[in-house]
Structures are given as structure tokens and as C-alpha cells.
XYZ file of C-alpha atoms in Angstrom:
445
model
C 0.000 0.000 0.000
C 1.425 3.423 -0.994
C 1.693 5.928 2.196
C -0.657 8.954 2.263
C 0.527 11.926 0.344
C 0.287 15.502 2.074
C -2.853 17.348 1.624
C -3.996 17.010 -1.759
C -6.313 19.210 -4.499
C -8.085 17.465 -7.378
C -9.376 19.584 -10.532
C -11.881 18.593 -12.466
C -13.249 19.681 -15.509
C -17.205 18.680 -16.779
C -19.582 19.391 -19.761
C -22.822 18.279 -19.390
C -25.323 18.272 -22.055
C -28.422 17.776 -21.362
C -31.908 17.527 -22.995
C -34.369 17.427 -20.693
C -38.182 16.210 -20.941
C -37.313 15.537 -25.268
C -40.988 14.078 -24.875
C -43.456 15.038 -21.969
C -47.201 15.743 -21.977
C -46.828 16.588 -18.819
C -43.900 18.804 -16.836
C -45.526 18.890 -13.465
C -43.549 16.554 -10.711
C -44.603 13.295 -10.216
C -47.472 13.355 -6.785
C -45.408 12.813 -3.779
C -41.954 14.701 -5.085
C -40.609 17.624 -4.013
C -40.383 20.432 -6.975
C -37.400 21.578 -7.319
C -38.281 24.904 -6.888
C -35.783 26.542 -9.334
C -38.535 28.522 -11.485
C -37.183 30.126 -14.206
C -36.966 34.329 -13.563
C -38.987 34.961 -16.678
C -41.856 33.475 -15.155
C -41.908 35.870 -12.558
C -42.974 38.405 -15.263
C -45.903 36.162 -17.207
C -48.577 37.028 -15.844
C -51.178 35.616 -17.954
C -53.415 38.468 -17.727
C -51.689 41.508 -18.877
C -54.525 42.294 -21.281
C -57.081 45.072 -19.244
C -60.116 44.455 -19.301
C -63.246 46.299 -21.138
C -64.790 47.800 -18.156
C -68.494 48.851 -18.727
C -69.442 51.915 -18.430
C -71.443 53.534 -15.142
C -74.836 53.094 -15.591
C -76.480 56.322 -14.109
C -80.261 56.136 -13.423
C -82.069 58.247 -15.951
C -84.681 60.610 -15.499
C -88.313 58.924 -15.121
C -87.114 55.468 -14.605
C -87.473 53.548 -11.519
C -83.998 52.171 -10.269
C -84.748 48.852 -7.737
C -84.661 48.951 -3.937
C -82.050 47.219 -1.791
C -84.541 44.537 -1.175
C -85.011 44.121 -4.927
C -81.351 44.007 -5.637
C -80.516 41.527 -3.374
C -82.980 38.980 -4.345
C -82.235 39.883 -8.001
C -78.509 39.137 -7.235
C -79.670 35.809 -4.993
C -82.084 34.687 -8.344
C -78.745 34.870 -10.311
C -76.164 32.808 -8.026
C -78.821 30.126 -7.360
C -78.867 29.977 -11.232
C -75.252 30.243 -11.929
C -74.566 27.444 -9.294
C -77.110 25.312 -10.633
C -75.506 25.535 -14.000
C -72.113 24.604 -11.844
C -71.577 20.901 -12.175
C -69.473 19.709 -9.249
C -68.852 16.571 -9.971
C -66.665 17.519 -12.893
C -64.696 20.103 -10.772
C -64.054 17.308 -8.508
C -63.352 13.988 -10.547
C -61.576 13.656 -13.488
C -61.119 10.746 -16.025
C -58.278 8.380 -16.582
C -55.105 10.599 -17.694
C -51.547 8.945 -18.829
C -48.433 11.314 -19.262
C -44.755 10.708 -20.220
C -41.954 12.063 -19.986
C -38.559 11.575 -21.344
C -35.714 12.580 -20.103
C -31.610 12.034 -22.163
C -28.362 13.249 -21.402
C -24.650 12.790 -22.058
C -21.858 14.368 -20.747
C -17.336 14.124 -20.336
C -15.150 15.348 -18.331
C -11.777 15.494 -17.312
C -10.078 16.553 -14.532
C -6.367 15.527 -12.731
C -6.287 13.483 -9.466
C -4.177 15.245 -7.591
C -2.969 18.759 -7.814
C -0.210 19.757 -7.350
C 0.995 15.903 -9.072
C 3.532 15.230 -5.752
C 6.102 13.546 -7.857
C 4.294 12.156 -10.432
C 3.987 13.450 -14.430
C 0.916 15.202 -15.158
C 0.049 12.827 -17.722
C -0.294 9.967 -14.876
C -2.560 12.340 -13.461
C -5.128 12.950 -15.935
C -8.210 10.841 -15.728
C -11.003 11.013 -17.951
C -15.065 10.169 -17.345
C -18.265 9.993 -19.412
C -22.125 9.635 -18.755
C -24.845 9.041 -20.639
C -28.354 7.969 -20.016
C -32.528 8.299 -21.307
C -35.110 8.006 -18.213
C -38.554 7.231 -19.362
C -41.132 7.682 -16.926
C -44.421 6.793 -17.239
C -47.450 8.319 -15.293
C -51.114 8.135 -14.558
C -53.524 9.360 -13.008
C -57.452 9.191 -11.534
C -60.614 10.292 -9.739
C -63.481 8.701 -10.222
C -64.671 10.483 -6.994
C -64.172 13.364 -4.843
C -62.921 11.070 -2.003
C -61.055 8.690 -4.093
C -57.737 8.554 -6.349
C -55.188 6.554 -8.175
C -52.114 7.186 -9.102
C -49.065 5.254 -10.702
C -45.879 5.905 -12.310
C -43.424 3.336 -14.054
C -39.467 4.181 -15.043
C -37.091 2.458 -16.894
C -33.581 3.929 -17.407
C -30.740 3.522 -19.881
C -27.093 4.487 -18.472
C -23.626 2.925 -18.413
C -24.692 0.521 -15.744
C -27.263 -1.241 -18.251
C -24.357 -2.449 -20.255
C -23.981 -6.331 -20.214
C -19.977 -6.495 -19.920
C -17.576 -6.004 -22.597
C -18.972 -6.145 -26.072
C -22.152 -6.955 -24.441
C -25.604 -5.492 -25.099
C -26.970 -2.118 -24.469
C -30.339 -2.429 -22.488
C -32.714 -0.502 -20.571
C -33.269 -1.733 -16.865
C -36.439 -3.998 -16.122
C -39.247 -1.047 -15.604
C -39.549 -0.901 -11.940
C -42.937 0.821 -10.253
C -41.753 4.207 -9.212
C -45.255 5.093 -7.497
C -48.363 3.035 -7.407
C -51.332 4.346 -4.197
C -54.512 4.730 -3.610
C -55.701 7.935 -1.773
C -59.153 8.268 0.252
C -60.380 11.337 1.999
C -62.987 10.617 4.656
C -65.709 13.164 5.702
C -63.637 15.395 3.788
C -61.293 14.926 6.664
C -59.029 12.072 7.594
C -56.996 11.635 4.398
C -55.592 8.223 3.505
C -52.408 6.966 1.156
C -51.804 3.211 0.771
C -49.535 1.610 -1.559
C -45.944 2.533 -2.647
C -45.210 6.307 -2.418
C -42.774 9.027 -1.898
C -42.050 11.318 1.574
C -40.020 13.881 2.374
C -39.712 15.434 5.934
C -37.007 17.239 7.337
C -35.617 20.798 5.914
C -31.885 19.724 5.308
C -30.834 20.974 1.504
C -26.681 21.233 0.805
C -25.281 18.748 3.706
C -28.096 16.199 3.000
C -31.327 15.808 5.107
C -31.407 13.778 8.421
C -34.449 15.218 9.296
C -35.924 12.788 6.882
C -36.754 9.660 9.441
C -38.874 8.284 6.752
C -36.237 8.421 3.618
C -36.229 4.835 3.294
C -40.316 4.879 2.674
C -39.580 4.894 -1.557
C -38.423 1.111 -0.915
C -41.524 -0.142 0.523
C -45.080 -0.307 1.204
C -46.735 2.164 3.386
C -49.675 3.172 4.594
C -50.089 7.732 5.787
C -53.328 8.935 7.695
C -53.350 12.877 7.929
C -56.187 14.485 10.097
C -56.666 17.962 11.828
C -55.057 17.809 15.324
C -54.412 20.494 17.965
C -54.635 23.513 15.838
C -52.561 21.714 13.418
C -52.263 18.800 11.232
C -50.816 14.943 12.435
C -49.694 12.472 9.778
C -49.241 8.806 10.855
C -47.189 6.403 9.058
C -46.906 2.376 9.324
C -44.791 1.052 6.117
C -42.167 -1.298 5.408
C -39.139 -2.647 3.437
C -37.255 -5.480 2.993
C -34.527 -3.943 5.203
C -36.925 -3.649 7.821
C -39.189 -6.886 7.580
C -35.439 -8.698 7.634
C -36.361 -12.116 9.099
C -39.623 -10.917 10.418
C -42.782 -13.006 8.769
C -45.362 -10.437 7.226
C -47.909 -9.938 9.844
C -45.261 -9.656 12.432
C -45.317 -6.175 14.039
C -41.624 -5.921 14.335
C -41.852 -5.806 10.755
C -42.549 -2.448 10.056
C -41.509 0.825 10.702
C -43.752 3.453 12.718
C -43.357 6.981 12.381
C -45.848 10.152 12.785
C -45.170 13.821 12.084
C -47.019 16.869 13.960
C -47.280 20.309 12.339
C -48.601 23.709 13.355
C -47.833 27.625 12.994
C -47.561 29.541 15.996
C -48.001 33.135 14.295
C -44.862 33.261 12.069
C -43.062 30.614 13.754
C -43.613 27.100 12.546
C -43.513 24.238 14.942
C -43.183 20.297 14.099
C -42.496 17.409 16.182
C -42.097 14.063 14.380
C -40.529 10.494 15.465
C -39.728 6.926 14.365
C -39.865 3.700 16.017
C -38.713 -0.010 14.616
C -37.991 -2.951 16.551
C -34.159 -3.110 16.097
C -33.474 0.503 15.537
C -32.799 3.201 17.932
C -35.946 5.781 18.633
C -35.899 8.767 16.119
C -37.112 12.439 17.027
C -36.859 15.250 14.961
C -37.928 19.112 16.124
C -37.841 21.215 13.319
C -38.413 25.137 13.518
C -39.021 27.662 10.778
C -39.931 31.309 10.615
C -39.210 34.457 8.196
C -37.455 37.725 8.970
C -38.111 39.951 5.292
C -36.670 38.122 2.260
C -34.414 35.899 4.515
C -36.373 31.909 5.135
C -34.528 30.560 8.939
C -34.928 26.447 9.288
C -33.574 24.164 12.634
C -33.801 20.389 12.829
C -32.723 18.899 16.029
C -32.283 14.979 15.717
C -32.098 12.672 18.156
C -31.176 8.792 18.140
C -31.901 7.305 21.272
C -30.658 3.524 22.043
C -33.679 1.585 23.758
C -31.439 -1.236 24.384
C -29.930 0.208 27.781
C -31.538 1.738 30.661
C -32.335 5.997 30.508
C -32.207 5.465 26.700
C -28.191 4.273 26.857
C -26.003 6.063 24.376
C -27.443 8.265 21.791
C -26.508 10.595 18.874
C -27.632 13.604 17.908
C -27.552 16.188 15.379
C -28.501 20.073 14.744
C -28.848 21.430 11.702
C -29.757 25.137 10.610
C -30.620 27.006 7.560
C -30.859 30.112 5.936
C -32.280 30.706 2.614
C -32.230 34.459 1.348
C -34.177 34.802 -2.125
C -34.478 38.574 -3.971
C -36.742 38.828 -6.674
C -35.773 42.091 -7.416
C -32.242 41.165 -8.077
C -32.353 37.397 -9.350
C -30.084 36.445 -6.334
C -30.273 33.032 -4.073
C -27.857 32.391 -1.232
C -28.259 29.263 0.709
C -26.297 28.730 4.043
C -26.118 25.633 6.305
C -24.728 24.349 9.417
C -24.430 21.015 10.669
C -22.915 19.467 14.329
C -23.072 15.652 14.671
C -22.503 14.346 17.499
C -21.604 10.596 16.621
C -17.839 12.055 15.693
C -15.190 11.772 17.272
C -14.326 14.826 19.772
C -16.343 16.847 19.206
C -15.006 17.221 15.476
C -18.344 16.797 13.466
C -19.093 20.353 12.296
C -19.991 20.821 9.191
C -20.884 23.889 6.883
C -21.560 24.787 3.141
C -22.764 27.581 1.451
C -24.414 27.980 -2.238
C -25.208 31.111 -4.743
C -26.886 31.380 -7.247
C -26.758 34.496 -9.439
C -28.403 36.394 -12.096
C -28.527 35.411 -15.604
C -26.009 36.640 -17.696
C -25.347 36.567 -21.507
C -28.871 38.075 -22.477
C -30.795 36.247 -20.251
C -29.510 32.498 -21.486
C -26.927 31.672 -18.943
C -27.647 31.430 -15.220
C -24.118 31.206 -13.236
C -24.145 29.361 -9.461
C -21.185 28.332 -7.051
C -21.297 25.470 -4.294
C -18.692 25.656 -1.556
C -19.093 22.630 1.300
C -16.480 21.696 4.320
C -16.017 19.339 6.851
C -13.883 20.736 9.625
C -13.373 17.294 11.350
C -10.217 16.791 8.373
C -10.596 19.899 7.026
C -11.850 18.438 3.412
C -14.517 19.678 1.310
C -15.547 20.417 -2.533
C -16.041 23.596 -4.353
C -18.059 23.807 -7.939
C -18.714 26.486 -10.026
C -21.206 26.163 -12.737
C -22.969 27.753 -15.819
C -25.701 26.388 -17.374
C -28.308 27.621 -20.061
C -30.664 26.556 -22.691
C -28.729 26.356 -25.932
C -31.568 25.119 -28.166
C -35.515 24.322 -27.542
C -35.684 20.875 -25.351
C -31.486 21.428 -25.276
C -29.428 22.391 -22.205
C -25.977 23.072 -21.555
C -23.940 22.883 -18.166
C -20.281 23.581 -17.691
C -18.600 22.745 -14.306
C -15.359 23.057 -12.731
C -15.213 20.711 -8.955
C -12.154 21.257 -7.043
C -11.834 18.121 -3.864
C -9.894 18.962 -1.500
C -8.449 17.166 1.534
C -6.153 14.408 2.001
C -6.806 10.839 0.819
C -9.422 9.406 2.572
C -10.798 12.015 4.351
C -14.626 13.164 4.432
C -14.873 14.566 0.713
C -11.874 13.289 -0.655
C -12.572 9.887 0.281
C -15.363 9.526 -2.784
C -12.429 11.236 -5.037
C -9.439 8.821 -4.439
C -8.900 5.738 -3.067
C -5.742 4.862 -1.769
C -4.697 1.040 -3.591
C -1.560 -1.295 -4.407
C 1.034 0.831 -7.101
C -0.789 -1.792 -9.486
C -3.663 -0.811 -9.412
C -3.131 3.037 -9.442
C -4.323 3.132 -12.394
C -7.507 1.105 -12.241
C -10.807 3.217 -13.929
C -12.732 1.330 -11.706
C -11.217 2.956 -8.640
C -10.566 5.974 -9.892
C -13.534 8.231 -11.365
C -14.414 11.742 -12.490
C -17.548 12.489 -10.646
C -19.988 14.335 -13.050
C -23.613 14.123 -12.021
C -25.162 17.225 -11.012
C -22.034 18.934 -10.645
C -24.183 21.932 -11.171
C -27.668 21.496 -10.372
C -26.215 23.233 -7.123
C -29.785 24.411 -5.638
């Protein structure tokens, strides 16, 4: 095994081109996912309704006619809504038929980019690695309401990328099509609402340094079942669902089986509140509290996460985390600055702090080229990544990102560790060991 070099800098270079939804009937996320939230700024400015409208002119009483009382007007004006509602029909405001969307999504992109920087002895040729991507996602969707109280909705993907390729020389396929969504939602008494089947959750408010607010994250590989009803002042979502992680060696109808989690939300004025947990037989006890308010333009967020082992009296040894965030958004100016913080506990002393911070900035180059910049950093080994990006619509359905990632750190530390992996002189060289990371180098927000 070689020795670890000094601290080390790796430079990478990446052109993504993408070409996203070449196909799609329908650009809305699938139910259950989080938008992205990145609307484009010209948006901002359709309003859909610049035309004015023809007002009519005032209609003064004449001389010698007889205008209608108060009493006359208002049953006049009652007459009319009675008539207009019966014309309403409900029923087709509140069901709708079958509908079936796709959406296709393709992309291919290089890079290259040296392992280490400065090259510490060796020639800079030995240093140069090089990486590609390409893939197509096809996603499937659709969607119904026969009723008010009752939906369906399923979604089915199948995606072609360097993984689907069957060895050397082999064959080029698309992965078996794999049910991304498939649940049935009920709403009682226009009420209690119901999900059951396979479906997507997000709690939790973490965005650059991941999300361990999330205690249901794993839900995507399972079955679950949500309940959401109105409860003190707020609203309480209750979750029982299940994976083959968690059912392990469990038989089916064994309640050690499945995973138990519930989520309670409420505003106090312009503070939001939430208090949400997770049980399972073998884990430790989750609890999240999560806090959220605004001050102006700037959004504040705090998770506090707690892992509490059942296994030993008082709880036994736990972890914990805290995580805050700051989100400051001008519309005037076409500016976004995200910051986060991050302390978790399960590090060694005292040494798992974490921060990162990410811009992004107005459009440049007429409009077509939006700029942002991604700094993170782990201050246990002082590692981290920075990425600056550029990325703009170069033709219709046709989108171009440029990205330069500088890892830094020394080998095997926190960020550097997914960079370089120390091996045997032999296999220095070995692609499979050695990579170019280039997804979503700059889809940074």
C-alpha cells in the first residue's frame, strides 16, 4: 500500500449536455416529489393576464325610470347565483377521467479533470483521468378520480445508463421497468386523508449537507400506509410502512416488521412548529424538532435529531444532530444564497461540524446563462468540494452545463474519500477505482 501523500487538491473539468423532458405531456412533478423549486426568472414576469379588461361603463339612473330597492337588488342578485350554481356541475370540478403522461428525459456528458494537484512527484500525464455519462429516463405516469374522495395514481421508469451495459462487447439495455409510485388515496368526511400503496415522503428541511431530518427516507423502498387528520390547531400524519430492510427475518404480519413513524405540524403566528418520530424494533428511537420562521426576504430552518438507544436503561447512548438554515431569495435582483450548518454528534471529539454555502446568481449573456457556485467543508479533516457552474438553454428541449469541482483534503478524508482511493502501485491506475464524478455537478440548488 502506498503511504498517504500531504494534503492534496483534485481539478476537475465537466460538460454536461443535457436535454431534458425531449418528450413530456406533462412537466408537473410526479405526486409525492418535491419540486425543485428553481422557477425560471422569466416566469416571474408572465402574468397571464396583462390584457385590461373592457370595463363597462357607469350606468347612471335616468330621469323617469325607476332604479330597484335594496330589497329588490338583493334577491335579483340571490335569483342569479342560485342559477349560476345550478348551471355549476361539481362533480366535474371534482373527478376527473383516466389521464396517462410521459416524460422523457436524455443526457450525455465528459469530463476530465487531474487526481491530484499539485501531481507530488508524479507526471501530469499519470494524473489525468477522464469520465463519461450518458443515459434516457422514461417515466411513465397516470392518473385518476373517479370520486371526490377517491384517487389513483401510478408511475413506471425504466432507465438507460452505463450501468445497463452487459460487460464487454455486451448489449446495451434498458433496466427492467420498476414501479416508481403506485397508491390509492381516500379522503374521509372530507377529513381524515388516507395513502396506501408505494409512495414518496419527504420530511425534514436539510438541503446542501443532505437531510437527516428525513426519518422516513427509506419509505420509496416499501409499502406504506399515511393517515393525515386535523389535530391540535394543526395537522398529524401517521405512518406504518415497510421494506425489505426492515421486515429482515420478520414473517409479514409480524409487528416488528414495520416501521412506525408520525409527524405533527402547526404555525404559531410566524413561527412554525413540528415534532415528528420513528420507532422499529431493532433501531434506535428517532425524534426530529424542526423550527421555521421568516425575517423579510431571509427563510430561517432548525432540525434537532435525536437517536436514542432503547437497548440500555435511561435510553443508553445516543446521537444527535442540529442542523440550521438560511435561505435568502431577492426577486428584485435574481439572487439566491443558501447557508447551512451542521454538528453531529456521533464524531469523534467533538469534530463533526460541518458547513456549506451555495449562490446562485443572475442570468447573464442576455438572459440564457444562469451562473451558481457550491462551496461545502467538513472541519473534522478539514476536506470539502467547491463547484462552479454555468448552465443555459442552448436550443428548444437542449441544455448546456459547464462545471469546474475542485476536492480537497487528504486521501481518505470526508470529501476526498469519494475522489481517491488509496490502492496497491498496481492498481493506481484502475478506472474502476478511480472516477471523475460528473452528475449534477451543477444542479447546485
Amino acid at each position: 500500500m502506498r503511504e498517504p501523500r500531504a494534503a492534496a487538491l483534485s481539478l476537475l473539468l465537466t460538460l454536461l449536455l443535457l436535454a431534458p423532458p425531449v418528450f413530456a405531456q406533462s412537466d408537473e412533478p410526479a405526486f409525492g416529489e418535491r419540486s425543485s423549486g428553481q422557477m425560471d426568472i422569466d416566469e416571474f414576469f408572465n402574468s397571464g393576464g396583462d390584457e385590461a379588461s373592457e370595463q363597462e361603463p357607469d350606468q347612471d339612473t335616468r330621469d323617469g325610470e325607476q332604479s330597484s330597492t335594496g330589497e329588490e337588488a338583493e334577491e335579483e342578485s340571490g335569483e342569479g347565483f342560485e342559477e349560476a350554481a345550478a348551471r355549476v356541475d361539481l362533480e366535474a370540478l371534482t373527478t376527473s377521467p383516466v389521464k396517462v403522461a410521459g416524460k422523457v428525459n436524455a443526457g450525455v456528458g465528459a469530463g476530465i479533470g487531474l487526481l491530484e494537484w499539485p501531481a507530488s512527484g508524479e507526471s501530469w500525464p499519470e494524473e489525468i483521468r477522464y469520465s463519461g455519462l450518458y443515459y434516457t429516463r422514461v417515466i411513465v405516469t397516470t392518473d385518476a378520480r373517479p370520486e371526490p374522495y377517491l384517487r389513483f395514481h401510478g408511475s413506471v421508469e425504466t432507465v438507460f445508463d452505463e450501468s445497463q451495459v452487459d460487460g464487454a462487447g455486451g448489449a446495451f439495455n434498458f433496466s427492467t421497468p420498476s414501479i416508481r409510485e403506485l397508491f390509492v388515496d381516500y379522503t374521509l368526511a372530507d377529513t381524515v386523508f388516507f395513502r396506501a400503496g408505494k409512495q414518496r415522503l419527504t420530511w425534514g428541511q436539510g438541503r446542501l449537507l443532505g437531510n437527516p431530518g428525513n426519518l422516513v427516507s427509506r419509505i420509496y423502498d416499501g409499502l406504506a400506509v399515511r393517515a393525515s387528520l386535523p389535530a391540535a390547531g394543526g395537522t398529524l400524519d401517521g405512518l406504518v410502512y415497510t421494506t425489505p430492510a426492515l421486515k429482515g427475518d420478520y414473517s409479514e404480519i409480524n409487528p416488528k416488521a414495520f416501521g412506525y413513524a408520525g409527524l405533527w405540524d402547526r404555525g404559531f403566528g410566524p413561527v412554525g412548529l413540528s415534532l415528528s418520530g420513528h420507532y422499529h424494533a431493532d433501531e434506535a428511537l428517532g425524534s426530529v424538532l424542526s423550527l421555521s420562521t421568516n425575517v423579510g426576504a431571509v427563510e430561517l430552518a432548525a432540525d434537532f435529531v435525536g437517536h436514542w438507544d432503547r437497548g440500555e436503561p435511561w435510553g443508553g447512548e445516543s446521537r444527535w444532530q442540529a442542523d440550521g438554515l438560511f435561505v435568502w431569495d431577492s426577486d428584485s435582483s435574481d439572487w439566491t444564497l443558501v447557508g447551512e450548518y451542521r454538528f453531529d454528534s456521533s464524531v469523534a471529539e467533538g469534530l463533526g461540524h460541518y458547513g456549506a454555502l451555495a449562490l446562485r446568481m443572475p442570468r447573464i449573456g442576455g438572459g440564457k446563462w444562469r451562473p451558481a457556485l457550491r462551496w461545502r467543508h467538513a472541519y473534522q479533516d478539514h476536506s470539502g468540494d467547491v463547484v462552479l457552474g454555468l448552465s443555459g438553454t442552448v436550443a428548444p428541449k437542449l441544455k448546456l452545463s459547464l462545471g469546474l469541482p475542485v476536492i480537497y483534503g487528504e486521501p481518505g478524508s470526508y470529501y476526498r474519500d469519494a475522489l481517491v482511493v488509496e490502492t496497491d502501485q498496481d492498481d493506481r491506475y484502475d478506472e474502476e477505482k478511480y472516477y471523475i464524478p460528473l452528475d449534477n455537478v451543477v444542479s447546485l440548488l
